[in-house]
PDB file of C-alpha atoms in Angstrom:
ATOM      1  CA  UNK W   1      -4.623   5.084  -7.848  1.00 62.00           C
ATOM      2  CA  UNK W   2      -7.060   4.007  -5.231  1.00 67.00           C
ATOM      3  CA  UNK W   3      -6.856   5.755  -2.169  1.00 74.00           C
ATOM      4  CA  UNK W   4      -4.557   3.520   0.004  1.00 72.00           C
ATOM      5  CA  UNK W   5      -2.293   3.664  -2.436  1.00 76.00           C
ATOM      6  CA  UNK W   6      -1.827   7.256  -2.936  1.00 83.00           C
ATOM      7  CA  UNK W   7      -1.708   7.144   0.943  1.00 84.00           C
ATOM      8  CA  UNK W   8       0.953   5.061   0.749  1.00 80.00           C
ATOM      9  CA  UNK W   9       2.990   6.807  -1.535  1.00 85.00           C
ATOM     10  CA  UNK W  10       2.707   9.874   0.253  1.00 90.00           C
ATOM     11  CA  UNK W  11       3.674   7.564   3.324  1.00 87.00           C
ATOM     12  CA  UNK W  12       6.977   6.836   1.616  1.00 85.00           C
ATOM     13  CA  UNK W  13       7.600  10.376   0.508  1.00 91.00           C
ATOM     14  CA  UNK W  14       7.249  11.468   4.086  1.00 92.00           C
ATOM     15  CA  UNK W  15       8.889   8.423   5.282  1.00 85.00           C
ATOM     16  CA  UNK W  16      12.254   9.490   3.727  1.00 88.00           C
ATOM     17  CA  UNK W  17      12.267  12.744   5.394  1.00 91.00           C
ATOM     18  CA  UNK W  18      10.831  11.329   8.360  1.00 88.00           C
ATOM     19  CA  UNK W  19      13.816   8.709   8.201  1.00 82.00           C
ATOM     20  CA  UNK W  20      16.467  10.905   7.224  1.00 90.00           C
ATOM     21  CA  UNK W  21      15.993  12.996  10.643  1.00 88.00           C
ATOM     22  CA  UNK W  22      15.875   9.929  12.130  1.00 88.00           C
ATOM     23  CA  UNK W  23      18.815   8.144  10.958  1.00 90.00           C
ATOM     24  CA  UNK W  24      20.885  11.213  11.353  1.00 91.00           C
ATOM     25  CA  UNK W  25      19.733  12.270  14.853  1.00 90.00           C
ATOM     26  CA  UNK W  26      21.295   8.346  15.569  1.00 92.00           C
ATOM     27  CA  UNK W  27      24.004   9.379  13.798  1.00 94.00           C
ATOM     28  CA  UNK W  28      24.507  12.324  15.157  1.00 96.00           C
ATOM     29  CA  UNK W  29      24.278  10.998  18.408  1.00 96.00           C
ATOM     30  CA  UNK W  30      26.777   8.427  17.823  1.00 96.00           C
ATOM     31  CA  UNK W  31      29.246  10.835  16.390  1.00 97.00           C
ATOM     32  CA  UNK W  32      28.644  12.827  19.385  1.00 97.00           C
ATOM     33  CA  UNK W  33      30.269   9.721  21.632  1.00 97.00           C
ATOM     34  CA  UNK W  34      26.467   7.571  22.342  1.00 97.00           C
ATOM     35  CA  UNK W  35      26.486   4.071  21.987  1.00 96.00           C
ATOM     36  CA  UNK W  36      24.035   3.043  19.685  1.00 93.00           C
ATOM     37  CA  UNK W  37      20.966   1.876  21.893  1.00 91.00           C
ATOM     38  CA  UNK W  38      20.935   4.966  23.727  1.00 95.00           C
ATOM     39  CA  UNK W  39      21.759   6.551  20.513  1.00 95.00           C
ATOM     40  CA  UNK W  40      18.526   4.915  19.242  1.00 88.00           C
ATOM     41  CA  UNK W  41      16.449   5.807  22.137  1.00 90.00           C
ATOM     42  CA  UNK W  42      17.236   9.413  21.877  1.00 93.00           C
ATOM     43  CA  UNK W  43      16.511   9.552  18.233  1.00 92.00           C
ATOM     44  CA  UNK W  44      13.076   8.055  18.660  1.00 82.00           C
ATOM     45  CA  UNK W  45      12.450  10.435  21.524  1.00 84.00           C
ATOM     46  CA  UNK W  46      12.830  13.024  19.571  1.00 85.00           C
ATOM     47  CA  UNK W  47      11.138  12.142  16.437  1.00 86.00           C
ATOM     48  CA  UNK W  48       8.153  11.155  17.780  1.00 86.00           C
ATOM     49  CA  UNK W  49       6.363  14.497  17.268  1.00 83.00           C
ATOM     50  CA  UNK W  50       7.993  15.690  13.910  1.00 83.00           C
ATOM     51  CA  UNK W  51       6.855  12.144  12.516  1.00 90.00           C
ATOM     52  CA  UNK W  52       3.313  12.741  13.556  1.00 92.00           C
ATOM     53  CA  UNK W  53       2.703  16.223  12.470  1.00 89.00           C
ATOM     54  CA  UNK W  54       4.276  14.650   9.212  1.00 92.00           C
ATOM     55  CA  UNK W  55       2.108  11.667   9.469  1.00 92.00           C
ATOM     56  CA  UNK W  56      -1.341  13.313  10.251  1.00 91.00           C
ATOM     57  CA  UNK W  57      -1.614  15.944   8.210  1.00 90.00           C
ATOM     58  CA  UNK W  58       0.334  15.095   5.020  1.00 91.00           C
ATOM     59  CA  UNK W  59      -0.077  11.479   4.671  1.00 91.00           C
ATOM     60  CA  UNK W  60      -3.564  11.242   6.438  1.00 89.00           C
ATOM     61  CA  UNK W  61      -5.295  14.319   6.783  1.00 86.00           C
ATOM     62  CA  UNK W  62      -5.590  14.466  10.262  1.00 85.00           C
ATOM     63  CA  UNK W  63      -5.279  17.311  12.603  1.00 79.00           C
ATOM     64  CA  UNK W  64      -5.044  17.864  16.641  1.00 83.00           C
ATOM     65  CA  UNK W  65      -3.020  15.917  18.746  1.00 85.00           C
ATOM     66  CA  UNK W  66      -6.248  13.351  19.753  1.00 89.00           C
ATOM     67  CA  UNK W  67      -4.624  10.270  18.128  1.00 91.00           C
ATOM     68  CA  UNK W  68      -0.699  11.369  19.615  1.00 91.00           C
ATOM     69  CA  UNK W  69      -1.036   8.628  23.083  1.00 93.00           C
ATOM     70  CA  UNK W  70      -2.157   5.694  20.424  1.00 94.00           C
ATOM     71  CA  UNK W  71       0.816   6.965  17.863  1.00 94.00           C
ATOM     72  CA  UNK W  72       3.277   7.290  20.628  1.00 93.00           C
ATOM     73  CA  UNK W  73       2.325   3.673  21.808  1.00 95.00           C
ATOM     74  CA  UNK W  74       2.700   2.427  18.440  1.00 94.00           C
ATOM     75  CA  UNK W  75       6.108   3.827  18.152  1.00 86.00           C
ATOM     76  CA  UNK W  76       7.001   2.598  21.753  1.00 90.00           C
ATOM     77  CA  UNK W  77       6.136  -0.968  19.397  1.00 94.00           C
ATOM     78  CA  UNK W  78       8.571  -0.210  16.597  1.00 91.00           C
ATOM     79  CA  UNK W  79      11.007   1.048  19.030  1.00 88.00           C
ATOM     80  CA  UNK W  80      11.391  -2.317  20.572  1.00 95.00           C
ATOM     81  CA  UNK W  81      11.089  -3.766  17.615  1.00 96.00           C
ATOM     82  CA  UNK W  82      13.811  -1.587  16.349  1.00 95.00           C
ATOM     83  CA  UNK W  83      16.358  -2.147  19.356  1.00 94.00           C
ATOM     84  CA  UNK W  84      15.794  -6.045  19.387  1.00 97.00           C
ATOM     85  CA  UNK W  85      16.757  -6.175  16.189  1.00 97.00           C
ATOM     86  CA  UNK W  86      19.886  -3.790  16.166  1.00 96.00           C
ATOM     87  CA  UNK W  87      20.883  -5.369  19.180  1.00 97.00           C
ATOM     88  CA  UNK W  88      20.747  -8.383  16.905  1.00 98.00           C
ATOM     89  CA  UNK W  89      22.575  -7.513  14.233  1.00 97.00           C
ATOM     90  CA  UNK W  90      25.073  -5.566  16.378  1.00 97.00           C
ATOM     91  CA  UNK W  91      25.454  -8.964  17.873  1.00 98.00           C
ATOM     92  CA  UNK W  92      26.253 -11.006  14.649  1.00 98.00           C
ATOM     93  CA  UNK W  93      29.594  -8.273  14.064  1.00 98.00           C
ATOM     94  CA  UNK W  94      27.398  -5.529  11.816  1.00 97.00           C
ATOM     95  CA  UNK W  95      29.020  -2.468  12.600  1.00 97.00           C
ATOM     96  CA  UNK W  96      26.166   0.167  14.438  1.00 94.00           C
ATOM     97  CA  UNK W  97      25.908   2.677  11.358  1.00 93.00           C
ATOM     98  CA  UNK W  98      25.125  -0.193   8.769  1.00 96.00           C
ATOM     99  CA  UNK W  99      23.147  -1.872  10.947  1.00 96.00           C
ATOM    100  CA  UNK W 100      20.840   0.964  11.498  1.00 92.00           C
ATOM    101  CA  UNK W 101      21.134   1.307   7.827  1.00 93.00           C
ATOM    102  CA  UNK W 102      19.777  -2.401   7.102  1.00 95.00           C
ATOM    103  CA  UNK W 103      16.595  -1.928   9.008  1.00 95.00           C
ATOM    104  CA  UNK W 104      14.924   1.150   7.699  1.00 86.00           C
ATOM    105  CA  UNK W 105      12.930  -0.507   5.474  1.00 85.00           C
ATOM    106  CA  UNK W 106      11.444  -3.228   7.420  1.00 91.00           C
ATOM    107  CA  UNK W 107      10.646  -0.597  10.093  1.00 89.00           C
ATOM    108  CA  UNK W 108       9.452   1.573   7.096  1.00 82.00           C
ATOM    109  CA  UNK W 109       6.781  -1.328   6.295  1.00 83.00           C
ATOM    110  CA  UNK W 110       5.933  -2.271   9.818  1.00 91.00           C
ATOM    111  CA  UNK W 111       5.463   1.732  10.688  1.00 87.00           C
ATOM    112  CA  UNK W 112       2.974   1.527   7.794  1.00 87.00           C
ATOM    113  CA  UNK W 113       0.578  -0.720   9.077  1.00 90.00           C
ATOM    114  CA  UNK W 114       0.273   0.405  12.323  1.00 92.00           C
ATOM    115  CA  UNK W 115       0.428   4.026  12.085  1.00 91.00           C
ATOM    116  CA  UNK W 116      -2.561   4.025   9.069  1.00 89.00           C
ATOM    117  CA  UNK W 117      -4.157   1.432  12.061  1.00 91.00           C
ATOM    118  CA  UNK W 118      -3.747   4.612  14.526  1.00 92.00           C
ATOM    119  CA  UNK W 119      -4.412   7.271  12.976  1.00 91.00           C
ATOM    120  CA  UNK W 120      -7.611   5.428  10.646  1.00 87.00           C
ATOM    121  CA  UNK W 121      -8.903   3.359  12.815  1.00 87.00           C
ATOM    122  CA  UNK W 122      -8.408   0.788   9.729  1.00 84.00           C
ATOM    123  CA  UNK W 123      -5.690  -1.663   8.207  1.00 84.00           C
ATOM    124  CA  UNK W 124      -3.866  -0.372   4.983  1.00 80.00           C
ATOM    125  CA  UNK W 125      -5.159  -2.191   1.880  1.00 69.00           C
ATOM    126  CA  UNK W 126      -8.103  -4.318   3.847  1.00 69.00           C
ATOM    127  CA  UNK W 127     -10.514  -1.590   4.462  1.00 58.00           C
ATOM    128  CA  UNK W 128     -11.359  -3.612   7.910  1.00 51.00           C
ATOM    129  CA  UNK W 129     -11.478  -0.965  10.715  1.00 53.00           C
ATOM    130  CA  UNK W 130     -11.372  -1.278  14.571  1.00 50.00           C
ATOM    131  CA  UNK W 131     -13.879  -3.985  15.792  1.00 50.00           C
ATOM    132  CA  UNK W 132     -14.327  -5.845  12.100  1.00 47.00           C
TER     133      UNK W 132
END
């Protein structure tokens, strides 16, 4: 298996835990009486740091906290993302816990690409780094 793909494998091992704190800090929150954007907002405020410690140093072997601003700001970009899009669905009559539910794996695959982009310098499967 060529390196990018054992990354991403370990990516999607990590990802489930990653996601199931995630999805059940929302849902905790929501069970606690949050509506679900705030809900969301609070779960993403507190992931942030678990998911990179799990990012850098199991998925891509990186240690310190010199890449946390750039990984921060790319989460900033899947939290938007993220809240557009639930707001969407929320919208069209999905209840808030499905909803959620429905877009973990798109945000999965977009959280791919731009965390290896952070926290490589390079694209996942392209090899072409920063400035290529």
């Amino acid at each position: 298996m060529s390196g990018d793909g054992l990354r991403f494998v370990k990516f999607l091992g990590v990802g489930v835990l990653n996601t199931a704190v995630g999805l059940g800090l929302y849902w905790l929150f929501l069970w606690l009486g949050l509506s679900p954007q705030p809900a969301l907002a609070l779960a993403f405020a507190l992931g942030v740091i678990w998911n990179y410690l799990t990012h850098a140093r199991l998925v891509f072997g990186t240690g310190g906290l010199s890449r946390l601003a750039p990984y921060i700001a790319a989460y900033l970009v899947l939290y938007g993302l993220n809240a557009l899009t639930l707001r969407a669905l929320l919208a069209s009559g999905v209840g808030a816990y499905a909803a959620q539910a429905i877009l973990v794996l798109p945000m999965a695959a977009i959280a791919f690409v731009l965390i290896s982009y952070v926290l490589t310098g390079r694209l996942p499967l392209t090899g072409a780094r920063e400035g290529e």
